[in-house]
PDB file of C-alpha atoms in Angstrom:
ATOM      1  CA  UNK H   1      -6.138  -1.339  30.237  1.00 41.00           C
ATOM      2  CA  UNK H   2      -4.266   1.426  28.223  1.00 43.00           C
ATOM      3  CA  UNK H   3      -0.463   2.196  29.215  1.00 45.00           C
ATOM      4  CA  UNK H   4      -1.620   5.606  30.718  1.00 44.00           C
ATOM      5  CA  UNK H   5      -4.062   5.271  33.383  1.00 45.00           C
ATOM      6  CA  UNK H   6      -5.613   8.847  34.084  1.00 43.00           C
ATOM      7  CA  UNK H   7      -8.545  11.020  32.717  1.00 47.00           C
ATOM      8  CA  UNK H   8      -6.597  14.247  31.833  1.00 47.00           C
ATOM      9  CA  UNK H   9      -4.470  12.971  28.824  1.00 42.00           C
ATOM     10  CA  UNK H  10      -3.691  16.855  28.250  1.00 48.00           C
ATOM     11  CA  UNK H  11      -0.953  16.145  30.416  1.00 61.00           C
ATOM     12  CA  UNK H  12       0.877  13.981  28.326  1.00 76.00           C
ATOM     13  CA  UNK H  13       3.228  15.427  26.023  1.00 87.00           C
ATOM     14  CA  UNK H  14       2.679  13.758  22.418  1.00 94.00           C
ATOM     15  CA  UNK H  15       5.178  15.892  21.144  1.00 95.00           C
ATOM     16  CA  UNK H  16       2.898  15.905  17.921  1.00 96.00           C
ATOM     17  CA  UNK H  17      -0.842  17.685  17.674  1.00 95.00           C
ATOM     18  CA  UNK H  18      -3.590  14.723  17.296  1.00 95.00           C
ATOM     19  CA  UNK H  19      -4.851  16.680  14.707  1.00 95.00           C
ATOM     20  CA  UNK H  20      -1.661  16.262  12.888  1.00 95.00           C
ATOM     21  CA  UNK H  21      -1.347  12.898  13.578  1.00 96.00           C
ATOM     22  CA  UNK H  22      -5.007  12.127  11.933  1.00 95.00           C
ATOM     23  CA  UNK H  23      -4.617  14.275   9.050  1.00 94.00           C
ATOM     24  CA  UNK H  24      -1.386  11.434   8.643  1.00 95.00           C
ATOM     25  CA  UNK H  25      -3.170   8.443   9.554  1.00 95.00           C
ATOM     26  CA  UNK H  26      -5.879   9.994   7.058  1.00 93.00           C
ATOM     27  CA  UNK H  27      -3.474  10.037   4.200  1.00 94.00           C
ATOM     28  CA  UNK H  28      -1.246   7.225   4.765  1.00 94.00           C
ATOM     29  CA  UNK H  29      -4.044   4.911   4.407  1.00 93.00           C
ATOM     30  CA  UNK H  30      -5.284   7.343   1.162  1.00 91.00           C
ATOM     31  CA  UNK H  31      -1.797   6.709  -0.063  1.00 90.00           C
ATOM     32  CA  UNK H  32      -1.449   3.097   0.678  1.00 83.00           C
ATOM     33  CA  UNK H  33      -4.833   1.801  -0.290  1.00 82.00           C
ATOM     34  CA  UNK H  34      -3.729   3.515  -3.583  1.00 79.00           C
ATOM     35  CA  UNK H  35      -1.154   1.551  -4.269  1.00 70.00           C
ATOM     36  CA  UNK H  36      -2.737  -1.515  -3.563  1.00 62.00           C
ATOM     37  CA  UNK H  37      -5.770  -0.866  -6.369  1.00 64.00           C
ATOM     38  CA  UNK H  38      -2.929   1.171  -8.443  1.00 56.00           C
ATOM     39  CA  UNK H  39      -1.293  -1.692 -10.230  1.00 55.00           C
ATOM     40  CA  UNK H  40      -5.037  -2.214 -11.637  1.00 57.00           C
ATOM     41  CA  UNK H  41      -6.000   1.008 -12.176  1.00 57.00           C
ATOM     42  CA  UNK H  42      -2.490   2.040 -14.043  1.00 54.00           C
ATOM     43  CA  UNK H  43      -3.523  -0.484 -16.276  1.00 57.00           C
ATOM     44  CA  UNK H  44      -6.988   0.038 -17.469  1.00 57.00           C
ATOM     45  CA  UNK H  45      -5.598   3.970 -17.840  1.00 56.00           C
ATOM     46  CA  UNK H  46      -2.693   2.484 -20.162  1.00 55.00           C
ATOM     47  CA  UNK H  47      -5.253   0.897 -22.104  1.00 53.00           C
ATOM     48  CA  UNK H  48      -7.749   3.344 -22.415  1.00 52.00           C
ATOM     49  CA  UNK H  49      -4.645   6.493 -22.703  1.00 50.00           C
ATOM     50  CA  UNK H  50      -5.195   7.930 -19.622  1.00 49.00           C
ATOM     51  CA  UNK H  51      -2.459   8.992 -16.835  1.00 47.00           C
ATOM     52  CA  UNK H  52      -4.199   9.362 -13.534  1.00 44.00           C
ATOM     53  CA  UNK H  53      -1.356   8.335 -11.123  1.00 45.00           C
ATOM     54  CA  UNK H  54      -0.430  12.222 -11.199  1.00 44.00           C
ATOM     55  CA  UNK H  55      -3.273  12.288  -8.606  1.00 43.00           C
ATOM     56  CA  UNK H  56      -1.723   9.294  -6.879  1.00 44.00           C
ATOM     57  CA  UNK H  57       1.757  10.812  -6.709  1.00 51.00           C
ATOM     58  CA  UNK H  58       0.097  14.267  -5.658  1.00 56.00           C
ATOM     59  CA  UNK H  59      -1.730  12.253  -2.677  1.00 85.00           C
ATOM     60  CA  UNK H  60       1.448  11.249  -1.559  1.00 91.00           C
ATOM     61  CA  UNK H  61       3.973  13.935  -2.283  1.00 92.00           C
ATOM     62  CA  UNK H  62       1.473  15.779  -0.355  1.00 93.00           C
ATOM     63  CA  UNK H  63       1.888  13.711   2.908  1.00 95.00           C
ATOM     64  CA  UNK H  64       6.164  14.058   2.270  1.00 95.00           C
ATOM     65  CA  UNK H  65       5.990  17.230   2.347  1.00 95.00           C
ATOM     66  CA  UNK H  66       3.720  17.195   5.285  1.00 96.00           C
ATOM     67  CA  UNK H  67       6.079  15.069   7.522  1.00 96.00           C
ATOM     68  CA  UNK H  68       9.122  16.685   6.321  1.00 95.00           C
ATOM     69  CA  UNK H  69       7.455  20.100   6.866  1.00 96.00           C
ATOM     70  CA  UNK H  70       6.847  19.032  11.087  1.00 96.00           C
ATOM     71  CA  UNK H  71      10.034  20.118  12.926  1.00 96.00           C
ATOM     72  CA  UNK H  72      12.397  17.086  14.438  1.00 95.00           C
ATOM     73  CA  UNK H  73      10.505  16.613  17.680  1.00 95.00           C
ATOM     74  CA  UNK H  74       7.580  16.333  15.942  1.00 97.00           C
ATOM     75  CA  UNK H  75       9.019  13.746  13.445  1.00 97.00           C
ATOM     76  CA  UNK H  76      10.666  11.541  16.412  1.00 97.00           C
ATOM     77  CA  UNK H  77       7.166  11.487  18.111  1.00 97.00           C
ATOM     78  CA  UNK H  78       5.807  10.662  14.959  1.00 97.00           C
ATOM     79  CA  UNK H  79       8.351   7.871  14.421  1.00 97.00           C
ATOM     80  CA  UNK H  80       7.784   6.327  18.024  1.00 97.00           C
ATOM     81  CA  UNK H  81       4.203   6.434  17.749  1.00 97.00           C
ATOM     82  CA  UNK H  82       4.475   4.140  14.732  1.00 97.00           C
ATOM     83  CA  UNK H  83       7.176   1.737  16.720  1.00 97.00           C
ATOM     84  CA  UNK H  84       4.451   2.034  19.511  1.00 98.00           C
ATOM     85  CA  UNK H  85       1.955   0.821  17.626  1.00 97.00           C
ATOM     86  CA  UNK H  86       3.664  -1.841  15.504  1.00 97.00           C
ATOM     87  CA  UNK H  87       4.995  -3.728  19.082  1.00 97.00           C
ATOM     88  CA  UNK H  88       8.156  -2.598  19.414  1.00 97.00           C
ATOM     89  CA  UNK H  89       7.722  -0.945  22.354  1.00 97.00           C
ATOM     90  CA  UNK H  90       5.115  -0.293  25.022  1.00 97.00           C
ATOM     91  CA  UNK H  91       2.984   2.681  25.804  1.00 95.00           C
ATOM     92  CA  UNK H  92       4.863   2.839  28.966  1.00 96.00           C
ATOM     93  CA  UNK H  93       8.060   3.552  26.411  1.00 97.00           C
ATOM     94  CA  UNK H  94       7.053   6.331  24.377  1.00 97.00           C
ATOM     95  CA  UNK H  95       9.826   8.221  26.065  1.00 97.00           C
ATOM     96  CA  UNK H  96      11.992   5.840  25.328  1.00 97.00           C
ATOM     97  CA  UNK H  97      11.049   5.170  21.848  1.00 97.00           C
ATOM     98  CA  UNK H  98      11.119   8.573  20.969  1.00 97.00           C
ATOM     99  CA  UNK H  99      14.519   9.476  22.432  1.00 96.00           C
ATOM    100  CA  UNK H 100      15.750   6.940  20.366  1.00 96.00           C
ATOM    101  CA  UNK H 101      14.066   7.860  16.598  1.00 95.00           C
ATOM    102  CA  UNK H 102      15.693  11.367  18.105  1.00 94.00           C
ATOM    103  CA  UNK H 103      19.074   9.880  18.360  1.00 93.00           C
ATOM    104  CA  UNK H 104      19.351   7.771  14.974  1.00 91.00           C
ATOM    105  CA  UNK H 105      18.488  11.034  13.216  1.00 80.00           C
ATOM    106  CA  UNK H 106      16.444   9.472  10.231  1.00 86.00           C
ATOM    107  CA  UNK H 107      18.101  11.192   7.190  1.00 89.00           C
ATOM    108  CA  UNK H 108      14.164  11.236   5.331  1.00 94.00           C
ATOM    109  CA  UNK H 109      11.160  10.509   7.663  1.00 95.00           C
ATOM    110  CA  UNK H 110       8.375  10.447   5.049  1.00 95.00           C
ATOM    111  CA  UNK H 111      10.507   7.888   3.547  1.00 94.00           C
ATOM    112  CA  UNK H 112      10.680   6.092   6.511  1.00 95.00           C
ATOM    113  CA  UNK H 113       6.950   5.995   7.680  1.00 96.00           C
ATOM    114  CA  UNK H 114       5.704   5.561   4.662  1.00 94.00           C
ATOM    115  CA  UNK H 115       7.662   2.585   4.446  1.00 94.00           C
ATOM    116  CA  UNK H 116       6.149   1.469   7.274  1.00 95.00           C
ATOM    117  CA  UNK H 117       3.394  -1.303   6.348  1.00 93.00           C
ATOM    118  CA  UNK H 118      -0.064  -0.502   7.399  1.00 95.00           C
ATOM    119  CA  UNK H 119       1.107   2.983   8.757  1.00 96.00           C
ATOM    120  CA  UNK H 120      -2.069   4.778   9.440  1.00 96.00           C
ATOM    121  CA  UNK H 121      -3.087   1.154  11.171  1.00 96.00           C
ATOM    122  CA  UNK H 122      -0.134   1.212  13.141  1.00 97.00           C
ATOM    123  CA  UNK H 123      -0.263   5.310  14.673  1.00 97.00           C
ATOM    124  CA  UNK H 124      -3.748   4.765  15.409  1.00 97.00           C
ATOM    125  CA  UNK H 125      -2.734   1.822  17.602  1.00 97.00           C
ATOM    126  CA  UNK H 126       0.113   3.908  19.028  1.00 97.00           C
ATOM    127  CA  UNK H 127      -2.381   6.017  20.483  1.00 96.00           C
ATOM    128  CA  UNK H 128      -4.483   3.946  21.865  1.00 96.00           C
ATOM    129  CA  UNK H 129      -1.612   2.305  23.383  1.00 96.00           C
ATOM    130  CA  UNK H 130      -1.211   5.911  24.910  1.00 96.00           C
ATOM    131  CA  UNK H 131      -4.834   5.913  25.932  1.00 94.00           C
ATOM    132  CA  UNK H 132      -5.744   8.593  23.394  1.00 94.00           C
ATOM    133  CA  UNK H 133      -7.518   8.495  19.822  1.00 90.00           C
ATOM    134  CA  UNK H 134      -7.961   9.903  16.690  1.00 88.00           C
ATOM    135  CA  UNK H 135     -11.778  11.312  18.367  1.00 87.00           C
ATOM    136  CA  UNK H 136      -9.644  13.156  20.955  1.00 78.00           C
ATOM    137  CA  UNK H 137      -8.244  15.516  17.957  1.00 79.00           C
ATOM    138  CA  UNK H 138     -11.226  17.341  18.164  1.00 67.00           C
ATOM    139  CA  UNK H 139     -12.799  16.977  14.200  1.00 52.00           C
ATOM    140  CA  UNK H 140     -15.541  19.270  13.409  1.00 42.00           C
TER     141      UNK H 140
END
């Protein structure tokens, strides 16, 4: 059963827009998949004279600057969601969580999340640990 029992999740205060949140979950895994195949694809372009990872680098420069464009409420929801849905705390301590990625004041939080194994993974769980979901931001 999720950590919030009740129908009208409009009440709860993500502190962040679902739509932002999937547009990050989007290109974290974008980002992070990238990296994975990278290594491989960095080196068929060295052999072959190419220089691709500009696109790479844009993909995620893009997502920086799109986390450290949200405002510092937005970034400590952001934060907790990602504790939320890595285990380190419940859905029953979003509050909590985010009060706290308030209070240690993150210096970069792109740097941060993105450090964060798995991130797209691990705000999609945060959500449903909040009973929402990615389908609740309303895509076209």
């Amino acid at each position: 059963m999720a950590a919030r029992d009740r129908d009208d999740d409009e009440e709860f205060d993500l502190g962040i827009s679902l739509e932002s949140v999937a547009a990050i979950v989007d290109a974290a895994r974008a980002v992070q998949e990238g990296e994975e195949s990278g290594a491989l694809a960095r080196e068929e372009e060295d052999e072959e004279g190419l220089d691709a990872e500009d696109d790479e680098n844009m993909d995620e420069d893009a997502l920086r600057a799109f986390i450290a464009d949200l405002n510092e409420d937005e970034q400590a929801s952001l934060i907790a969601l990602a504790w939320v849905g890595r285990g380190d705390y419940s859905g029953a301590e979003f509050e909590e969580a985010r009060g706290l990625a308030k209070e240690r004041n993150i210096r970069d939080p792109a740097e941060y999340l993105l450090g964060i194994e798995m991130l797209g993974d691990m705000l999609e769980e945060g959500l449903s640990e909040l009973g929402l979901s990615l389908e609740d931001a309303g895509g076209s």
